[in-house]
mmCIF file of C-alpha atoms in Angstrom:
data_model
loop_
_atom_site.group_PDB
_atom_site.id
_atom_site.type_symbol
_atom_site.label_atom_id
_atom_site.label_comp_id
_atom_site.label_asym_id
_atom_site.label_seq_id
_atom_site.Cartn_x
_atom_site.Cartn_y
_atom_site.Cartn_z
ATOM 1 C CA MET X 1 -11.493 35.662 -95.623
ATOM 2 C CA PRO X 2 -10.677 31.913 -95.788
ATOM 3 C CA THR X 3 -8.847 30.413 -92.809
ATOM 4 C CA MET X 4 -6.469 27.459 -92.642
ATOM 5 C CA THR X 5 -4.697 25.802 -89.736
ATOM 6 C CA GLN X 6 -1.403 23.946 -89.975
ATOM 7 C CA THR X 7 0.815 22.172 -87.454
ATOM 8 C CA LEU X 8 4.446 21.213 -87.838
ATOM 9 C CA ALA X 9 6.881 19.525 -85.491
ATOM 10 C CA VAL X 10 10.665 19.546 -85.255
ATOM 11 C CA ASN X 11 12.910 17.359 -83.110
ATOM 12 C CA PHE X 12 14.694 20.218 -81.373
ATOM 13 C CA PRO X 13 13.871 22.087 -78.142
ATOM 14 C CA ARG X 14 11.947 25.334 -78.231
ATOM 15 C CA ALA X 15 15.004 27.167 -76.877
ATOM 16 C CA ARG X 16 16.682 26.430 -80.224
ATOM 17 C CA VAL X 17 13.666 26.839 -82.497
ATOM 18 C CA TRP X 18 12.358 30.167 -81.194
ATOM 19 C CA PRO X 19 15.485 32.282 -81.906
ATOM 20 C CA LEU X 20 15.765 30.831 -85.409
ATOM 21 C CA LEU X 21 12.185 31.814 -86.226
ATOM 22 C CA GLY X 22 13.142 35.416 -85.509
ATOM 23 C CA ASP X 23 15.968 35.264 -88.059
ATOM 24 C CA VAL X 24 14.145 36.224 -91.252
ATOM 25 C CA GLU X 25 16.998 35.308 -93.590
ATOM 26 C CA GLN X 26 17.219 31.792 -92.121
ATOM 27 C CA VAL X 27 13.456 31.249 -92.135
ATOM 28 C CA ILE X 28 13.004 32.458 -95.714
ATOM 29 C CA ALA X 29 15.721 30.035 -96.826
ATOM 30 C CA CYS X 30 13.582 27.177 -95.448
ATOM 31 C CA MET X 31 10.446 28.142 -97.381
ATOM 32 C CA PRO X 32 10.198 26.710 -100.905
ATOM 33 C CA GLY X 33 9.836 29.459 -103.484
ATOM 34 C CA ALA X 34 10.405 32.319 -101.019
ATOM 35 C CA SER X 35 13.229 34.847 -101.122
ATOM 36 C CA LEU X 36 14.027 38.305 -99.805
ATOM 37 C CA THR X 37 14.164 41.166 -102.305
ATOM 38 C CA LYS X 38 15.883 43.636 -99.963
ATOM 39 C CA PRO X 39 17.242 43.707 -96.393
ATOM 40 C CA ARG X 40 14.825 43.811 -93.481
ATOM 41 C CA GLU X 41 13.952 47.243 -92.088
ATOM 42 C CA GLY X 42 12.899 46.937 -88.456
ATOM 43 C CA ASP X 43 9.869 44.658 -88.451
ATOM 44 C CA ARG X 44 9.272 45.189 -92.200
ATOM 45 C CA ILE X 45 10.135 42.341 -94.572
ATOM 46 C CA PHE X 46 10.419 42.602 -98.352
ATOM 47 C CA GLY X 47 10.250 39.460 -100.444
ATOM 48 C CA GLN X 48 8.612 37.324 -103.065
ATOM 49 C CA MET X 49 6.944 33.923 -103.281
ATOM 50 C CA ARG X 50 6.961 31.646 -106.332
ATOM 51 C CA VAL X 51 4.729 28.604 -106.802
ATOM 52 C CA LYS X 52 4.344 26.545 -109.968
ATOM 53 C CA LEU X 53 1.036 24.769 -110.493
ATOM 54 C CA GLY X 54 1.084 22.857 -113.757
ATOM 55 C CA PRO X 55 1.401 25.359 -116.606
ATOM 56 C CA ILE X 56 0.731 28.274 -114.251
ATOM 57 C CA ALA X 57 3.641 29.970 -112.476
ATOM 58 C CA ALA X 58 2.726 32.531 -109.825
ATOM 59 C CA ALA X 59 5.220 35.061 -108.456
ATOM 60 C CA PHE X 60 3.951 37.381 -105.723
ATOM 61 C CA ALA X 61 6.224 40.249 -104.686
ATOM 62 C CA GLY X 62 5.434 42.509 -101.759
ATOM 63 C CA GLU X 63 6.139 43.227 -98.133
ATOM 64 C CA GLY X 64 5.015 42.306 -94.666
ATOM 65 C CA THR X 65 5.697 42.684 -90.965
ATOM 66 C CA LEU X 66 6.831 40.212 -88.323
ATOM 67 C CA THR X 67 6.232 40.681 -84.607
ATOM 68 C CA MET X 68 7.182 38.145 -81.951
ATOM 69 C CA ASP X 69 6.256 37.962 -78.258
ATOM 70 C CA GLU X 70 9.047 36.368 -76.220
ATOM 71 C CA ALA X 71 6.842 36.016 -73.122
ATOM 72 C CA THR X 72 4.172 33.900 -74.831
ATOM 73 C CA HIS X 73 6.300 32.448 -77.640
ATOM 74 C CA THR X 74 3.773 33.618 -80.209
ATOM 75 C CA GLY X 75 4.087 35.762 -83.298
ATOM 76 C CA VAL X 76 2.138 37.441 -86.071
ATOM 77 C CA ILE X 77 3.011 37.934 -89.728
ATOM 78 C CA HIS X 78 1.074 40.345 -91.935
ATOM 79 C CA GLY X 79 1.896 40.183 -95.623
ATOM 80 C CA GLN X 80 0.611 41.192 -99.022
ATOM 81 C CA GLY X 81 1.888 40.934 -102.561
ATOM 82 C CA THR X 82 0.967 41.210 -106.212
ATOM 83 C CA ASP X 83 1.592 39.093 -109.285
ATOM 84 C CA PRO X 84 1.479 41.507 -112.254
ATOM 85 C CA LYS X 85 1.795 38.716 -114.822
ATOM 86 C CA ASN X 86 -1.410 37.035 -113.648
ATOM 87 C CA ASN X 87 -3.056 40.270 -112.494
ATOM 88 C CA SER X 88 -3.585 38.843 -109.012
ATOM 89 C CA ARG X 89 -3.147 40.047 -105.453
ATOM 90 C CA ALA X 90 -2.641 38.073 -102.235
ATOM 91 C CA LYS X 91 -2.940 39.085 -98.611
ATOM 92 C CA ALA X 92 -2.363 36.930 -95.528
ATOM 93 C CA ASP X 93 -2.324 37.197 -91.748
ATOM 94 C CA VAL X 94 -0.436 34.395 -90.035
ATOM 95 C CA THR X 95 -0.448 33.827 -86.289
ATOM 96 C CA PHE X 96 1.807 31.166 -84.791
ATOM 97 C CA ALA X 97 2.479 29.633 -81.396
ATOM 98 C CA VAL X 98 5.699 27.772 -80.577
ATOM 99 C CA LEU X 99 4.999 25.056 -78.007
ATOM 100 C CA GLU X 100 7.183 22.591 -76.137
ATOM 101 C CA GLU X 101 6.214 19.015 -76.904
ATOM 102 C CA GLY X 102 8.373 16.473 -75.110
ATOM 103 C CA PRO X 103 11.997 16.957 -76.190
ATOM 104 C CA GLY X 104 10.835 18.640 -79.397
ATOM 105 C CA THR X 105 8.775 21.610 -80.520
ATOM 106 C CA ARG X 106 5.352 22.019 -82.116
ATOM 107 C CA ILE X 107 4.410 25.086 -84.142
ATOM 108 C CA ASP X 108 0.706 25.810 -84.588
ATOM 109 C CA LEU X 109 -0.227 28.138 -87.441
ATOM 110 C CA THR X 110 -3.463 29.912 -88.316
ATOM 111 C CA VAL X 111 -3.586 31.579 -91.725
ATOM 112 C CA ASP X 112 -6.264 34.040 -92.851
ATOM 113 C CA PHE X 113 -5.829 34.888 -96.508
ATOM 114 C CA THR X 114 -7.448 36.427 -99.569
ATOM 115 C CA LEU X 115 -6.526 35.899 -103.204
ATOM 116 C CA THR X 116 -8.046 38.094 -105.892
ATOM 117 C CA GLY X 117 -7.687 38.322 -109.648
ATOM 118 C CA VAL X 118 -7.034 35.570 -112.167
ATOM 119 C CA LEU X 119 -5.587 33.208 -109.550
ATOM 120 C CA ALA X 120 -8.562 33.563 -107.171
ATOM 121 C CA GLN X 121 -9.895 30.239 -108.510
ATOM 122 C CA PHE X 122 -7.112 28.489 -106.569
ATOM 123 C CA SER X 123 -8.185 29.970 -103.228
ATOM 124 C CA ARG X 124 -11.191 27.670 -102.977
ATOM 125 C CA GLY X 125 -11.612 23.993 -102.278
ATOM 126 C CA ALA X 126 -8.843 21.494 -101.751
ATOM 127 C CA ILE X 127 -6.242 23.045 -104.053
ATOM 128 C CA VAL X 128 -5.015 25.776 -101.737
ATOM 129 C CA GLN X 129 -5.183 23.408 -98.745
ATOM 130 C CA GLU X 130 -3.008 20.844 -100.512
ATOM 131 C CA ILE X 131 -0.508 23.524 -101.511
ATOM 132 C CA ALA X 132 -0.383 24.676 -97.881
ATOM 133 C CA ASN X 133 0.157 21.081 -96.720
ATOM 134 C CA ARG X 134 3.083 20.663 -99.091
ATOM 135 C CA LEU X 135 4.616 24.002 -98.152
ATOM 136 C CA THR X 136 4.338 23.226 -94.441
ATOM 137 C CA ALA X 137 5.860 19.751 -94.798
ATOM 138 C CA GLU X 138 8.765 21.033 -96.888
ATOM 139 C CA PHE X 139 9.336 23.971 -94.544
ATOM 140 C CA ALA X 140 9.449 21.642 -91.526
ATOM 141 C CA ARG X 141 12.036 19.416 -93.224
ATOM 142 C CA ASN X 142 14.216 22.378 -94.193
ATOM 143 C CA LEU X 143 13.909 23.962 -90.743
ATOM 144 C CA GLU X 144 14.953 20.742 -89.034
ATOM 145 C CA ALA X 145 17.886 20.338 -91.433
ATOM 146 C CA LYS X 146 19.061 23.875 -90.686
ATOM 147 C CA LEU X 147 18.776 23.287 -86.931
ATOM 148 C CA ALA X 148 20.701 20.025 -87.256
ATOM 149 C CA ALA X 149 23.459 21.697 -89.270
ATOM 150 C CA THR X 150 24.028 24.295 -86.552
ATOM 151 C CA ALA X 151 23.326 22.133 -83.482
ATOM 152 C CA PRO X 152 26.037 21.908 -80.792
ATOM 153 C CA ALA X 153 27.855 18.554 -80.807
ATOM 154 C CA VAL X 154 26.312 17.467 -77.489
ATOM 155 C CA GLU X 155 22.792 18.188 -78.756
ATOM 156 C CA GLN X 156 23.391 16.243 -81.966
ATOM 157 C CA VAL X 157 24.572 13.251 -79.957
ATOM 158 C CA GLU X 158 21.537 13.375 -77.653
ATOM 159 C CA ALA X 159 19.136 13.575 -80.605
ATOM 160 C CA ALA X 160 20.805 10.642 -82.332
ATOM 161 C CA SER X 161 20.840 8.416 -79.252
ATOM 162 C CA SER X 162 17.524 9.307 -77.633
ATOM 163 C CA ASP X 163 16.024 5.934 -78.636
ATOM 164 C CA ALA X 164 19.207 3.866 -78.464
ATOM 165 C CA VAL X 165 21.406 2.371 -75.773
ATOM 166 C CA ALA X 166 24.207 4.681 -74.693
ATOM 167 C CA ALA X 167 27.446 4.034 -76.564
ATOM 168 C CA PRO X 168 30.863 5.668 -76.923
ATOM 169 C CA VAL X 169 30.476 8.913 -78.837
ATOM 170 C CA PRO X 170 32.742 9.352 -81.887
ATOM 171 C CA GLU X 171 34.262 12.701 -82.754
ATOM 172 C CA PRO X 172 31.449 14.714 -84.443
ATOM 173 C CA VAL X 173 31.846 15.439 -88.136
ATOM 174 C CA PRO X 174 30.844 18.969 -89.209
ATOM 175 C CA GLU X 175 27.678 18.919 -91.283
ATOM 176 C CA ALA X 176 27.309 20.851 -94.504
ATOM 177 C CA ALA X 177 24.759 23.631 -94.442
ATOM 178 C CA PRO X 178 21.452 22.653 -96.078
ATOM 179 C CA GLU X 179 20.882 23.818 -99.641
ATOM 180 C CA PRO X 180 18.570 26.809 -100.147
ATOM 181 C CA ALA X 181 14.925 25.799 -100.344
ATOM 182 C CA LYS X 182 13.778 25.087 -103.874
ATOM 183 C CA GLU X 183 10.665 26.427 -105.555
ATOM 184 C CA LEU X 184 7.530 24.482 -104.733
ATOM 185 C CA ASN X 185 6.504 22.710 -107.930
ATOM 186 C CA ALA X 186 2.971 21.367 -107.612
ATOM 187 C CA GLY X 187 2.852 20.476 -111.283
ATOM 188 C CA ASN X 188 1.031 17.164 -110.795
ATOM 189 C CA LEU X 189 -1.301 18.457 -108.087
ATOM 190 C CA LEU X 190 -4.282 19.160 -110.354
ATOM 191 C CA TRP X 191 -4.042 15.724 -111.989
ATOM 192 C CA VAL X 192 -3.814 13.932 -108.634
ATOM 193 C CA MET X 193 -6.833 15.845 -107.327
ATOM 194 C CA LEU X 194 -8.798 15.124 -110.519
ATOM 195 C CA LYS X 195 -8.129 11.396 -110.167
ATOM 196 C CA ASP X 196 -9.230 11.509 -106.505
ATOM 197 C CA TRP X 197 -12.421 13.338 -107.514
ATOM 198 C CA LEU X 198 -13.201 10.796 -110.239
ATOM 199 C CA ARG X 199 -12.465 7.927 -107.852
ATOM 200 C CA GLY X 200 -14.943 9.350 -105.366
ATOM 201 C CA LEU X 201 -17.516 10.040 -108.064
ATOM 202 C CA PHE X 202 -17.464 6.485 -109.384
ATOM 203 C CA GLY X 203 -17.118 4.768 -106.036
ATOM 204 C CA GLY X 204 -13.575 3.526 -106.596
ATOM 205 C CA ARG X 205 -14.326 1.809 -109.935
ATOM 206 C CA SER X 206 -11.907 2.456 -112.759
ATOM 207 C CA LEU X 207 -12.907 4.669 -115.670
ATOM 208 C CA GLN X 208 -12.604 1.634 -117.970
ATOM 209 C CA ASP X 209 -15.039 -0.358 -115.821
ATOM 210 C CA ASN X 210 -17.554 2.485 -115.873
ATOM 211 C CA HIS X 211 -17.175 2.844 -119.627
ATOM 212 C CA SER X 212 -17.886 -0.871 -120.036
ATOM 213 C CA ARG X 213 -20.947 -0.650 -117.776
ATOM 214 C CA SER X 214 -22.339 2.237 -119.796
ATOM 215 C CA ARG X 215 -22.393 0.128 -122.992
#
């Protein structure tokens, strides 16, 4: 079972981040391509995940469980889903730790996953790692935007002035709630990776240069 590690950081204290991570509806809204298919039942979650990779669109629907340990600020997500259109199945175990880091918070993730069927080719090499990197970065941005939209006025002022000289504080303007997370579209990912591979293969020389040399 392949394993990946990811780290993301948000500029809000753990006391704010931890409760939000336990709110499945809020967290799902921060994940590109993810949505709930029915209300949560206890620790059971029902949802789907959509990712577009060039001409291939994957849509995994299934269920999982979420458990969180308040004492250690750690949690575990078990999930599995199927994509009937591509005749593929995915399964993942995600463990996470929410750590205080200065005035902000760091979230360390470890993901063990399997992908079988037609889409199994994307579970190897740099493709799945790059997709995970993009998902994590987008999730972090959406999570921070959601925290900012619901932050108390005092906390917003402190975050804005942490690196500046103290100044009179204007009346805070209510922020609009962030838009729902959009589907992750990695349409150009394969082309970018192909160019990187060719660049490494030919030592940074352009394809035109190599074609000229071969004459």
